[in-house]
Amino acid sequence: MTALTLSTAAAAGLRADAIVIGVAKGAEGPVVAPGAEAVDKAYDGSLAGVLETLGAVGAEGEVTKLPAPAGFKAPLVVAVGLGTQPDEDAGFDAEALRRAAGVAARALTGAKKAAFALPLTDAADAGAVAEGVLLGAYSFDTYKDGGAGGKGARARNSKAPLAEAALLGGKPRDRVYKAAIERATAVAEELNRARDLINMPPNDLDPEAFAAIAQAAAKEHGVKVQVLDEKALVKGGYGGILGVGAGSAAGPRLVKLSYTSAKADKHLAFVGKGITYDSGGISLKPAGHNETMKCDMSGAAAVFAAVVAAARLGLEVNITGWLALAENMPSGSATRPGDVLRMYSGKTVEVLNTDAEGRLVLADALWAASEENPDAIVDVATLTGAMMLALGNRTFGIMANDEAFRSAVHEAAEEVGEPAWPMPLPEHLRKGMDSSTADIANMGERMGGGLVAGLFLREFVGEGITWAHLDIAGPAFNEGGPFGYTPKGGTGTAVRTLVRLAELTAAGDLG
Ligand code: BES
Ligand code: MN
Ligand code: ZN
């Protein structure tokens, strides 16, 4: 990952490939953002005019490259759009900075070093720019140029991400600034690790491989790991996870990650859907609907990343992460539509559609999480196509058994720049899942399918436990081009919301 430092160096003397500056959309054309005064001065104050000549308006996502002024050691200035110029006393909001930093970092792919002279008003802004750079510079090249063990010459068709970034305008010796950079680094590193897992092809990332990676990384950061393999799942009666994994040659796993702080008095549980590949099973998905289904473990990747990030930050809260890992495949041993599964909670489920598998693995993990009676449970899942239809592919849905908690999760998501929206759990949709054979069916009415799935999960949350469900099917995997600090492919959505929830809980500001 990009190496990041705070620097007090003057822009002119910096040995770098480029200086990044901000340009905002003013009422009468582009406006050079604070932080770039020295650069503007070196152009004799004509920088805004030069940018306008080059066609810049200051719009979000805009990149304008120009030769650096005489006397600068760096050869290039990269002016990145910040969007509408804020009112006089207001600074740029953190998300505008994060996105612009991400766009600039991506525009600098292949460069060794860049200095970022963006408008910083406080440590939180520095943290936002740091996050934007580290997340925007991400690229998944593991399999390019022959991959590991291949000839490995990256130069052939892929360029390395920006290697080094220096943030100007911050206070390198200030504790608060240092902490903001440390936080951004830990969160971005773990989030990028989640992206790597999501992008890994499913022939290399099966449940066993995922569990092994989680085990190694968690150990490194002082998180306790327990892996239930197939034998242990059978012994424990995890009928949901086993039922989904039954068709695959690669057996399912339930991974429990425990991070504890001596100073904690609250306990959160995060539960992630970890279908390493969702073919649909016997209810096979048609071609056109299965090419991106390696992303169906994005919830588990997010939970994993959030728990490790919380541990690295030493947050004063106990967190248990549950990764419900299985591969959903059709075969002679696969669960059939019509089968009844006895779940870990003891309830029976009639499987009417084997493609509604996420709720089955989550049901077992939610019940396991409930047994420890945490203060709250949050599950994260690429659960339904219906949620994508409802909210599009950048916004995740939030459902909960407690309205105040749903709002708290929504606020946390907004704070960190993750688009999300509250969704209801209408009681009348429950009866659509009535089964003539079992306690409940794994499918109900088609209309409101995302909410039906939420209602199903609710049945497997322990009595009296506060719970929220994030359906990230839309934003988990970006099939379009990169934007802001979001790359193509796995996005790592929900990681930052979970970390924020952990921070709020540690601070006693939640529940
Ligand atoms: N993993 C899918 C949901 C999904 C779809 C995620 C598209 C990301 C992109 C999930 O397991 C699924 O297949 N859901 C079904 C449920 C239905 C059979 C009740 C769906 O949404 O169609
Ligand atoms: Mn499915
Ligand atoms: Zn699925």
Coordinates of C-alpha atoms and ligand atoms in Angstrom, one line a residue:
M1 CA 0.0 0.0 0.0
T2 CA 1.0 3.6 -0.5
A3 CA 3.3 4.9 2.3
L4 CA 1.8 8.0 3.8
T5 CA 3.5 10.8 5.9
L6 CA 2.6 14.3 7.2
S7 CA 5.1 16.8 6.0
T8 CA 5.9 20.5 6.6
A9 CA 8.0 20.8 3.5
A10 CA 7.4 23.7 1.2
A11 CA 5.8 22.6 -2.1
A12 CA 8.5 24.2 -4.2
G13 CA 11.4 22.3 -2.7
L14 CA 9.7 18.9 -2.6
R15 CA 11.3 16.1 -4.7
A16 CA 8.2 14.4 -6.0
D17 CA 6.6 13.4 -9.3
A18 CA 3.6 15.7 -8.7
I19 CA 2.0 18.2 -6.4
V20 CA -1.8 17.7 -5.9
I21 CA -3.9 20.8 -5.4
G22 CA -7.6 21.4 -5.0
V23 CA -9.8 23.4 -7.3
A24 CA -13.4 24.2 -6.4
K25 CA -16.4 25.3 -8.5
G26 CA -16.9 29.0 -7.8
A27 CA -19.7 31.2 -8.9
E28 CA -17.5 32.7 -11.6
G29 CA -15.3 29.8 -12.6
P30 CA -12.7 27.6 -11.0
V31 CA -11.3 28.7 -7.6
V32 CA -7.9 27.4 -6.3
A33 CA -8.6 25.9 -2.9
P34 CA -6.6 26.8 0.2
G35 CA -3.4 24.8 0.7
A36 CA -2.2 25.7 -2.8
E37 CA -1.2 29.3 -2.1
A38 CA 2.5 28.7 -2.7
V39 CA 1.8 27.0 -6.0
D40 CA -0.6 29.8 -7.1
K41 CA 2.0 32.4 -6.1
A42 CA 4.6 30.7 -8.3
Y43 CA 2.2 31.1 -11.2
D44 CA 2.0 34.8 -10.3
G45 CA -1.5 34.4 -9.0
S46 CA -2.8 33.3 -12.4
L47 CA -3.4 29.6 -11.5
A48 CA -7.2 29.9 -11.5
G49 CA -7.1 31.5 -15.0
V50 CA -4.7 28.9 -16.3
L51 CA -7.0 26.1 -15.0
E52 CA -10.0 27.8 -16.6
T53 CA -8.1 28.0 -19.9
L54 CA -7.4 24.2 -19.6
G55 CA -11.1 23.6 -19.3
A56 CA -11.2 23.0 -15.5
V57 CA -14.4 24.0 -13.6
G58 CA -13.7 22.4 -10.3
A59 CA -16.3 19.6 -10.6
E60 CA -16.0 16.4 -8.5
G61 CA -13.9 13.8 -10.2
E62 CA -12.2 16.3 -12.5
V63 CA -8.4 16.0 -13.0
T64 CA -6.4 18.7 -14.7
K65 CA -2.6 18.2 -15.2
L66 CA -0.3 21.1 -15.9
P67 CA 3.5 21.6 -15.8
A68 CA 4.7 22.9 -12.4
P69 CA 5.8 26.5 -12.3
A70 CA 9.5 27.4 -12.7
G71 CA 11.5 26.8 -9.6
F72 CA 9.6 23.8 -8.5
K73 CA 11.4 20.5 -8.1
A74 CA 8.3 18.5 -8.9
P75 CA 7.6 18.6 -12.7
L76 CA 3.8 18.3 -12.5
V77 CA 0.8 19.9 -10.8
V78 CA -2.4 17.8 -10.6
A79 CA -5.5 19.9 -9.9
V80 CA -8.3 17.8 -8.6
G81 CA -11.9 19.0 -8.5
L82 CA -13.6 19.4 -5.1
G83 CA -17.1 20.3 -6.2
T84 CA -19.0 23.4 -5.2
Q85 CA -17.0 26.0 -3.2
P86 CA -18.4 26.0 0.3
D87 CA -19.8 29.1 2.0
E88 CA -17.2 31.6 3.3
D89 CA -16.6 30.2 6.8
A90 CA -17.3 26.6 6.1
G91 CA -14.5 24.3 5.0
F92 CA -14.8 21.5 2.5
D93 CA -16.6 18.5 3.9
A94 CA -14.6 15.5 4.7
E95 CA -16.2 13.3 2.1
A96 CA -15.3 15.9 -0.7
L97 CA -11.7 15.8 0.4
R98 CA -11.7 12.0 0.7
R99 CA -13.1 11.6 -2.8
A100 CA -10.8 14.2 -4.4
A101 CA -7.7 12.6 -2.7
G102 CA -8.8 9.3 -4.1
V103 CA -9.3 10.6 -7.6
A104 CA -5.8 12.2 -7.5
A105 CA -4.2 9.1 -6.1
R106 CA -5.6 7.0 -9.0
A107 CA -4.6 9.6 -11.5
L108 CA -1.1 9.2 -10.2
T109 CA -0.9 5.4 -10.7
G110 CA 2.6 4.5 -11.7
A111 CA 4.1 7.5 -9.9
K112 CA 6.7 7.1 -7.1
K113 CA 5.9 10.1 -4.9
A114 CA 3.3 12.8 -4.8
A115 CA 2.7 15.7 -2.4
F116 CA -0.9 16.5 -1.5
A117 CA -1.6 20.3 -0.9
L118 CA -5.3 20.0 -0.3
P119 CA -7.3 22.3 2.0
L120 CA -7.0 21.0 5.6
T121 CA -8.7 22.8 8.5
D122 CA -8.1 20.2 11.2
A123 CA -6.9 16.7 11.9
A124 CA -10.1 15.1 10.8
D125 CA -9.5 16.6 7.3
A126 CA -6.0 15.2 7.3
G127 CA -7.5 11.8 8.2
A128 CA -10.0 12.1 5.4
V129 CA -7.3 13.0 2.8
A130 CA -5.2 10.1 4.1
E131 CA -8.1 7.7 3.8
G132 CA -8.9 9.0 0.3
V133 CA -5.3 8.5 -0.9
L134 CA -4.9 5.0 0.6
L135 CA -8.2 3.8 -0.7
G136 CA -8.0 5.5 -4.1
A137 CA -4.6 4.2 -4.9
Y138 CA -5.7 0.6 -4.4
S139 CA -5.5 -1.8 -7.3
F140 CA -5.8 -5.6 -7.5
D141 CA -2.9 -6.9 -9.5
T142 CA -2.3 -10.2 -7.8
Y143 CA -3.2 -12.1 -11.0
K144 CA -1.8 -9.7 -13.6
D145 CA 1.3 -10.3 -15.6
G146 CA 1.2 -14.0 -14.9
G147 CA 0.4 -13.6 -11.2
A148 CA 2.5 -14.9 -8.4
G149 CA 4.9 -17.4 -9.8
G150 CA 4.5 -15.9 -13.2
K151 CA 7.2 -13.8 -14.9
G152 CA 6.0 -11.1 -12.6
A153 CA 7.1 -8.1 -14.8
R154 CA 4.5 -5.6 -13.8
A155 CA 5.8 -3.3 -16.4
R156 CA 4.1 -5.4 -19.1
N157 CA 0.5 -4.4 -18.7
S158 CA -0.1 -3.1 -15.2
K159 CA 1.3 0.0 -13.4
A160 CA 2.1 0.0 -9.7
P161 CA -0.1 2.1 -7.4
L162 CA 1.3 5.5 -6.2
A163 CA 4.1 4.4 -3.9
E164 CA 4.4 7.4 -1.5
A165 CA 2.3 10.3 -0.5
A166 CA 3.2 13.3 1.6
L167 CA 0.4 15.4 3.1
L168 CA 1.2 19.0 3.3
G169 CA -0.5 21.6 5.5
G170 CA -1.0 19.3 8.6
K171 CA 0.9 19.3 11.9
P172 CA 3.2 16.2 11.9
R173 CA 4.1 16.7 15.6
D174 CA 0.6 17.2 16.8
R175 CA -0.8 14.2 18.7
V176 CA -4.3 14.6 17.2
Y177 CA -3.0 14.8 13.7
K178 CA -0.8 11.7 14.3
A179 CA -3.7 9.8 15.7
A180 CA -5.9 10.7 12.7
I181 CA -3.2 9.4 10.3
E182 CA -2.8 6.3 12.3
R183 CA -6.5 5.7 12.3
A184 CA -6.8 6.3 8.5
T185 CA -3.9 3.9 7.9
A186 CA -5.2 1.1 10.0
V187 CA -8.7 1.4 8.6
A188 CA -7.6 1.7 5.0
E189 CA -5.1 -1.1 5.2
E190 CA -7.7 -3.5 6.6
L191 CA -10.4 -2.2 4.1
N192 CA -8.0 -2.8 1.2
R193 CA -7.4 -6.3 2.6
A194 CA -11.2 -6.9 2.5
R195 CA -11.1 -5.7 -1.1
D196 CA -8.4 -8.2 -1.9
L197 CA -10.4 -11.0 -0.5
I198 CA -13.5 -10.0 -2.4
N199 CA -11.5 -9.7 -5.7
M200 CA -9.8 -13.0 -5.2
P201 CA -11.1 -15.6 -7.6
P202 CA -13.3 -18.3 -6.0
N203 CA -11.1 -21.1 -7.1
D204 CA -8.4 -19.7 -4.8
L205 CA -10.7 -18.4 -2.0
D206 CA -12.9 -21.2 -0.7
P207 CA -14.1 -21.3 2.9
E208 CA -11.1 -23.1 4.1
A209 CA -8.7 -20.6 2.5
F210 CA -10.7 -17.6 3.8
A211 CA -10.6 -19.1 7.3
A212 CA -6.8 -19.6 7.1
I213 CA -6.2 -16.0 5.9
A214 CA -8.4 -14.7 8.7
Q215 CA -6.6 -16.9 11.2
A216 CA -3.2 -15.6 10.2
A217 CA -4.1 -11.9 10.1
A218 CA -6.1 -12.0 13.3
K219 CA -3.3 -13.6 15.2
E220 CA -0.9 -11.0 14.0
H221 CA -3.0 -8.3 15.6
G222 CA -4.0 -10.0 18.9
V223 CA -7.4 -11.2 17.9
K224 CA -8.4 -14.6 19.1
V225 CA -9.6 -17.0 16.3
Q226 CA -11.7 -20.1 16.5
V227 CA -12.6 -22.0 13.3
L228 CA -15.4 -24.6 13.3
D229 CA -14.7 -27.0 10.4
E230 CA -17.3 -29.3 8.9
K231 CA -16.9 -31.9 11.6
A232 CA -17.4 -29.3 14.4
L233 CA -20.4 -27.8 12.5
V234 CA -22.0 -31.2 12.3
K235 CA -21.3 -31.8 16.0
G236 CA -22.7 -28.4 16.9
G237 CA -25.9 -28.8 14.8
Y238 CA -25.3 -25.9 12.4
G239 CA -27.8 -27.1 9.8
G240 CA -28.0 -23.8 7.9
I241 CA -24.3 -23.4 7.2
L242 CA -24.0 -27.2 6.5
G243 CA -27.1 -27.2 4.2
V244 CA -25.7 -24.4 2.1
G245 CA -22.2 -25.9 1.9
A246 CA -23.5 -29.4 1.2
G247 CA -23.2 -29.2 -2.6
S248 CA -19.6 -28.0 -2.7
A249 CA -16.4 -30.0 -2.7
A250 CA -15.0 -27.3 -0.4
G251 CA -16.5 -27.6 3.0
P252 CA -18.1 -24.7 5.0
R253 CA -16.5 -23.0 8.0
L254 CA -17.7 -20.8 10.8
V255 CA -15.0 -18.4 12.0
K256 CA -15.2 -16.6 15.3
L257 CA -13.0 -13.7 15.9
S258 CA -12.7 -12.3 19.4
Y259 CA -11.2 -8.9 20.2
T260 CA -11.3 -7.9 23.8
S261 CA -10.2 -4.8 25.6
A262 CA -9.4 -4.7 29.3
K263 CA -11.2 -1.3 29.4
A264 CA -14.4 -2.4 27.6
D265 CA -17.8 -2.4 29.2
K266 CA -19.7 -3.1 26.0
H267 CA -19.8 -6.0 23.6
L268 CA -20.6 -5.8 19.9
A269 CA -21.1 -8.8 17.6
F270 CA -20.6 -8.4 13.9
V271 CA -21.9 -11.2 11.6
G272 CA -20.8 -11.5 7.9
K273 CA -22.3 -13.5 5.0
G274 CA -19.4 -15.3 3.5
I275 CA -20.5 -17.2 0.4
T276 CA -17.2 -17.6 -1.4
Y277 CA -19.2 -18.3 -4.6
D278 CA -22.9 -18.2 -5.1
S279 CA -23.9 -20.3 -8.1
G280 CA -27.5 -20.4 -6.7
G281 CA -27.1 -24.2 -6.0
I282 CA -29.8 -26.5 -7.5
S283 CA -31.9 -23.3 -8.1
L284 CA -29.0 -22.4 -10.4
K285 CA -28.5 -18.8 -11.4
P286 CA -28.6 -18.3 -15.2
A287 CA -25.6 -17.0 -17.1
G288 CA -25.5 -13.2 -16.8
H289 CA -26.2 -13.5 -13.1
N290 CA -23.2 -15.4 -11.8
E291 CA -20.1 -13.7 -13.2
T292 CA -19.7 -11.5 -10.1
M293 CA -20.8 -13.9 -7.5
K294 CA -17.4 -14.2 -6.0
C295 CA -18.4 -11.0 -4.3
D296 CA -20.9 -12.9 -2.1
M297 CA -18.5 -13.0 0.8
S298 CA -18.2 -9.2 1.0
G299 CA -20.1 -9.1 4.3
A300 CA -17.7 -11.5 5.9
A301 CA -14.7 -9.6 4.5
A302 CA -16.1 -6.4 5.9
V303 CA -16.6 -7.9 9.4
F304 CA -13.1 -9.4 9.3
A305 CA -11.6 -6.1 8.3
A306 CA -13.5 -4.1 10.9
V307 CA -12.6 -6.4 13.8
V308 CA -8.9 -6.3 12.9
A309 CA -9.0 -2.5 12.4
A310 CA -10.7 -2.1 15.8
A311 CA -8.0 -4.3 17.4
R312 CA -5.2 -2.3 15.7
L313 CA -6.8 0.9 17.0
G314 CA -7.1 -0.6 20.5
L315 CA -10.7 0.5 20.8
E316 CA -12.2 0.1 24.3
V317 CA -15.0 -2.3 23.3
N318 CA -15.2 -6.0 23.0
I319 CA -16.1 -7.2 19.5
T320 CA -16.9 -10.7 18.3
G321 CA -16.8 -11.2 14.6
W322 CA -18.6 -14.2 13.0
L323 CA -17.8 -15.2 9.4
A324 CA -20.3 -17.7 8.0
L325 CA -18.4 -19.3 5.2
A326 CA -19.7 -21.7 2.6
E327 CA -19.7 -22.2 -1.2
N328 CA -23.2 -22.5 -2.8
M329 CA -22.9 -25.2 -5.5
P330 CA -25.2 -27.7 -7.3
S331 CA -24.2 -31.3 -7.1
G332 CA -25.5 -34.7 -6.1
S333 CA -24.9 -33.9 -2.4
A334 CA -26.5 -30.4 -2.7
T335 CA -29.5 -29.3 -0.7
R336 CA -32.6 -29.5 -2.9
P337 CA -35.6 -27.2 -3.1
G338 CA -38.0 -29.0 -0.7
D339 CA -35.4 -30.1 1.8
V340 CA -35.9 -29.2 5.4
L341 CA -32.9 -28.0 7.5
R342 CA -32.7 -28.1 11.2
M343 CA -30.9 -24.8 12.1
Y344 CA -28.5 -24.2 15.0
S345 CA -31.3 -22.4 16.8
G346 CA -33.4 -25.5 16.7
K347 CA -35.9 -24.1 14.2
T348 CA -36.7 -25.9 11.0
V349 CA -36.5 -24.2 7.6
E350 CA -38.0 -25.5 4.4
V351 CA -35.6 -24.6 1.6
L352 CA -37.8 -23.5 -1.3
N353 CA -35.0 -21.8 -3.3
T354 CA -31.4 -22.8 -2.8
D355 CA -30.4 -19.4 -4.1
A356 CA -31.8 -17.8 -0.9
E357 CA -28.7 -19.2 0.9
G358 CA -27.3 -16.1 2.6
R359 CA -30.1 -16.0 5.2
L360 CA -29.5 -19.7 6.0
V361 CA -25.8 -19.3 6.9
L362 CA -26.5 -16.0 8.6
A363 CA -29.3 -17.5 10.7
D364 CA -26.9 -20.0 12.3
A365 CA -24.2 -17.3 12.9
L366 CA -26.8 -14.9 14.3
W367 CA -28.0 -17.5 16.8
A368 CA -24.4 -18.3 17.7
A369 CA -23.7 -14.6 18.2
S370 CA -26.9 -14.3 20.3
E371 CA -25.7 -17.0 22.7
E372 CA -23.1 -14.6 24.1
N373 CA -25.8 -12.0 24.7
P374 CA -23.9 -9.0 23.2
D375 CA -25.2 -5.4 23.6
A376 CA -25.9 -5.3 19.9
I377 CA -25.5 -7.4 16.7
V378 CA -24.9 -6.0 13.3
D379 CA -24.9 -8.3 10.3
V380 CA -23.5 -7.4 6.9
A381 CA -24.6 -9.3 3.7
T382 CA -24.8 -9.2 0.0
L383 CA -28.3 -10.6 0.6
T384 CA -30.8 -9.7 -2.1
G385 CA -31.1 -8.5 -5.7
A386 CA -34.2 -6.8 -4.5
M387 CA -32.2 -4.3 -2.3
M388 CA -30.2 -3.4 -5.4
L389 CA -33.4 -2.7 -7.3
A390 CA -34.6 -0.6 -4.4
L391 CA -31.5 1.5 -3.6
G392 CA -29.2 1.2 -6.7
N393 CA -25.6 0.1 -6.6
R394 CA -24.1 2.7 -4.3
T395 CA -26.3 2.6 -1.2
F396 CA -26.9 -0.2 1.3
G397 CA -30.1 -0.8 3.2
I398 CA -30.4 -0.8 6.9
M399 CA -33.0 -2.9 8.7
A400 CA -33.3 -3.3 12.5
N401 CA -35.4 -4.5 15.3
D402 CA -35.0 -1.2 17.0
E403 CA -35.6 2.2 15.4
A404 CA -33.2 4.1 17.5
F405 CA -30.4 1.7 16.6
R406 CA -31.3 1.8 13.0
S407 CA -30.9 5.6 13.1
A408 CA -27.6 5.3 15.0
V409 CA -26.2 3.0 12.3
H410 CA -27.4 5.3 9.6
E411 CA -25.8 8.3 11.2
A412 CA -22.5 6.3 11.6
A413 CA -22.6 5.5 7.9
E414 CA -23.2 9.1 6.9
E415 CA -20.4 10.3 9.1
V416 CA -17.8 8.1 7.4
G417 CA -19.2 8.8 3.9
E418 CA -20.9 5.4 3.2
P419 CA -24.3 6.0 1.5
A420 CA -27.0 4.0 3.3
W421 CA -30.7 4.2 3.8
P422 CA -33.2 2.9 6.5
M423 CA -35.6 0.2 5.3
P424 CA -38.7 -1.1 7.2
L425 CA -39.5 -4.7 8.3
P426 CA -43.3 -4.8 7.5
E427 CA -44.9 -7.4 9.7
H428 CA -47.4 -8.4 7.0
L429 CA -44.6 -9.9 4.9
R430 CA -43.9 -12.5 7.5
K431 CA -46.8 -14.8 6.6
G432 CA -45.5 -15.2 3.1
M433 CA -42.7 -17.4 4.6
D434 CA -45.2 -19.7 6.4
S435 CA -44.3 -23.3 5.5
S436 CA -46.7 -26.2 5.5
T437 CA -43.9 -28.5 6.5
A438 CA -41.4 -26.6 8.7
D439 CA -41.3 -23.6 11.1
I440 CA -40.5 -21.2 8.3
A441 CA -39.6 -21.2 4.6
N442 CA -36.5 -19.5 3.2
M443 CA -38.5 -17.5 0.7
G444 CA -41.6 -15.4 0.8
E445 CA -43.3 -12.8 -1.4
R446 CA -41.2 -11.5 -4.3
M447 CA -42.3 -7.9 -3.7
G448 CA -40.1 -6.4 -1.0
G449 CA -37.7 -9.3 -1.2
G450 CA -35.0 -7.4 0.7
L451 CA -37.4 -6.8 3.6
V452 CA -38.6 -10.4 3.5
A453 CA -35.0 -11.5 3.9
G454 CA -34.6 -9.1 6.8
L455 CA -37.7 -10.6 8.5
F456 CA -36.3 -14.1 8.1
L457 CA -33.1 -13.1 9.8
R458 CA -35.0 -11.4 12.7
E459 CA -36.3 -14.8 13.7
F460 CA -32.8 -16.0 14.5
V461 CA -31.8 -13.1 16.7
G462 CA -31.9 -13.9 20.4
E463 CA -34.8 -12.5 22.4
G464 CA -34.2 -8.9 23.5
I465 CA -31.0 -8.3 21.6
T466 CA -30.6 -5.1 19.6
W467 CA -29.9 -6.0 16.0
A468 CA -29.3 -4.3 12.7
H469 CA -28.9 -5.8 9.2
L470 CA -27.0 -4.2 6.4
D471 CA -27.9 -5.5 2.9
I472 CA -24.9 -4.4 0.9
A473 CA -25.8 -6.3 -2.3
G474 CA -25.7 -3.0 -4.3
P475 CA -22.5 -1.3 -3.2
A476 CA -20.3 -4.3 -2.4
F477 CA -19.0 -4.8 -5.9
N478 CA -18.4 -2.0 -8.4
E479 CA -19.0 -3.3 -11.9
G480 CA -18.6 0.1 -13.5
G481 CA -15.5 2.3 -13.7
P482 CA -13.8 3.6 -10.6
F483 CA -15.1 6.8 -8.9
G484 CA -13.9 8.9 -6.0
Y485 CA -11.9 6.5 -3.8
T486 CA -13.9 3.5 -5.0
P487 CA -12.1 1.1 -7.4
K488 CA -13.6 -1.3 -9.8
G489 CA -14.5 -4.6 -8.2
G490 CA -14.7 -5.2 -4.4
T491 CA -15.3 -1.9 -2.6
G492 CA -15.0 -2.8 1.1
T493 CA -18.3 -1.1 1.8
A494 CA -19.6 -1.2 5.5
V495 CA -16.1 -1.6 6.9
R496 CA -15.9 2.1 7.9
T497 CA -19.5 2.1 9.3
L498 CA -18.7 -0.9 11.5
V499 CA -15.4 0.7 12.7
R500 CA -17.3 3.9 13.5
L501 CA -20.0 1.9 15.4
A502 CA -17.2 0.3 17.4
E503 CA -15.7 3.7 18.2
L504 CA -19.1 5.2 19.2
T505 CA -19.8 2.2 21.4
A506 CA -16.3 2.5 23.0
A507 CA -17.0 6.2 23.7
G508 CA -20.3 5.3 25.3
D509 CA -22.2 7.3 22.6
L510 CA -24.2 4.3 21.4
G511 CA -26.8 2.5 23.5
Ligands
BES1 N1 -26.1 -13.3 -3.4 C1 -27.4 -13.1 -3.9 C2 -27.8 -11.7 -3.9 C3 -27.1 -10.8 -4.8 C4 -27.5 -10.5 -6.1 C5 -25.9 -10.1 -4.4 C6 -26.8 -9.7 -6.9 C7 -25.2 -9.3 -5.2 C8 -25.7 -9.1 -6.5 C9 -28.4 -13.9 -3.0 O1 -27.9 -15.1 -2.4 C10 -29.6 -14.3 -3.8 O2 -29.4 -15.1 -4.7 N2 -30.7 -13.8 -3.5 C11 -31.9 -14.1 -4.2 C12 -33.0 -14.4 -3.2 C13 -34.3 -15.0 -3.8 C14 -34.0 -16.4 -4.4 C15 -35.3 -15.1 -2.7 C16 -32.3 -12.9 -5.0 O3 -32.1 -11.8 -4.6 O4 -32.7 -13.0 -6.2
MN2 MN -28.0 -16.7 -3.8
ZN3 ZN -25.9 -15.1 -2.1

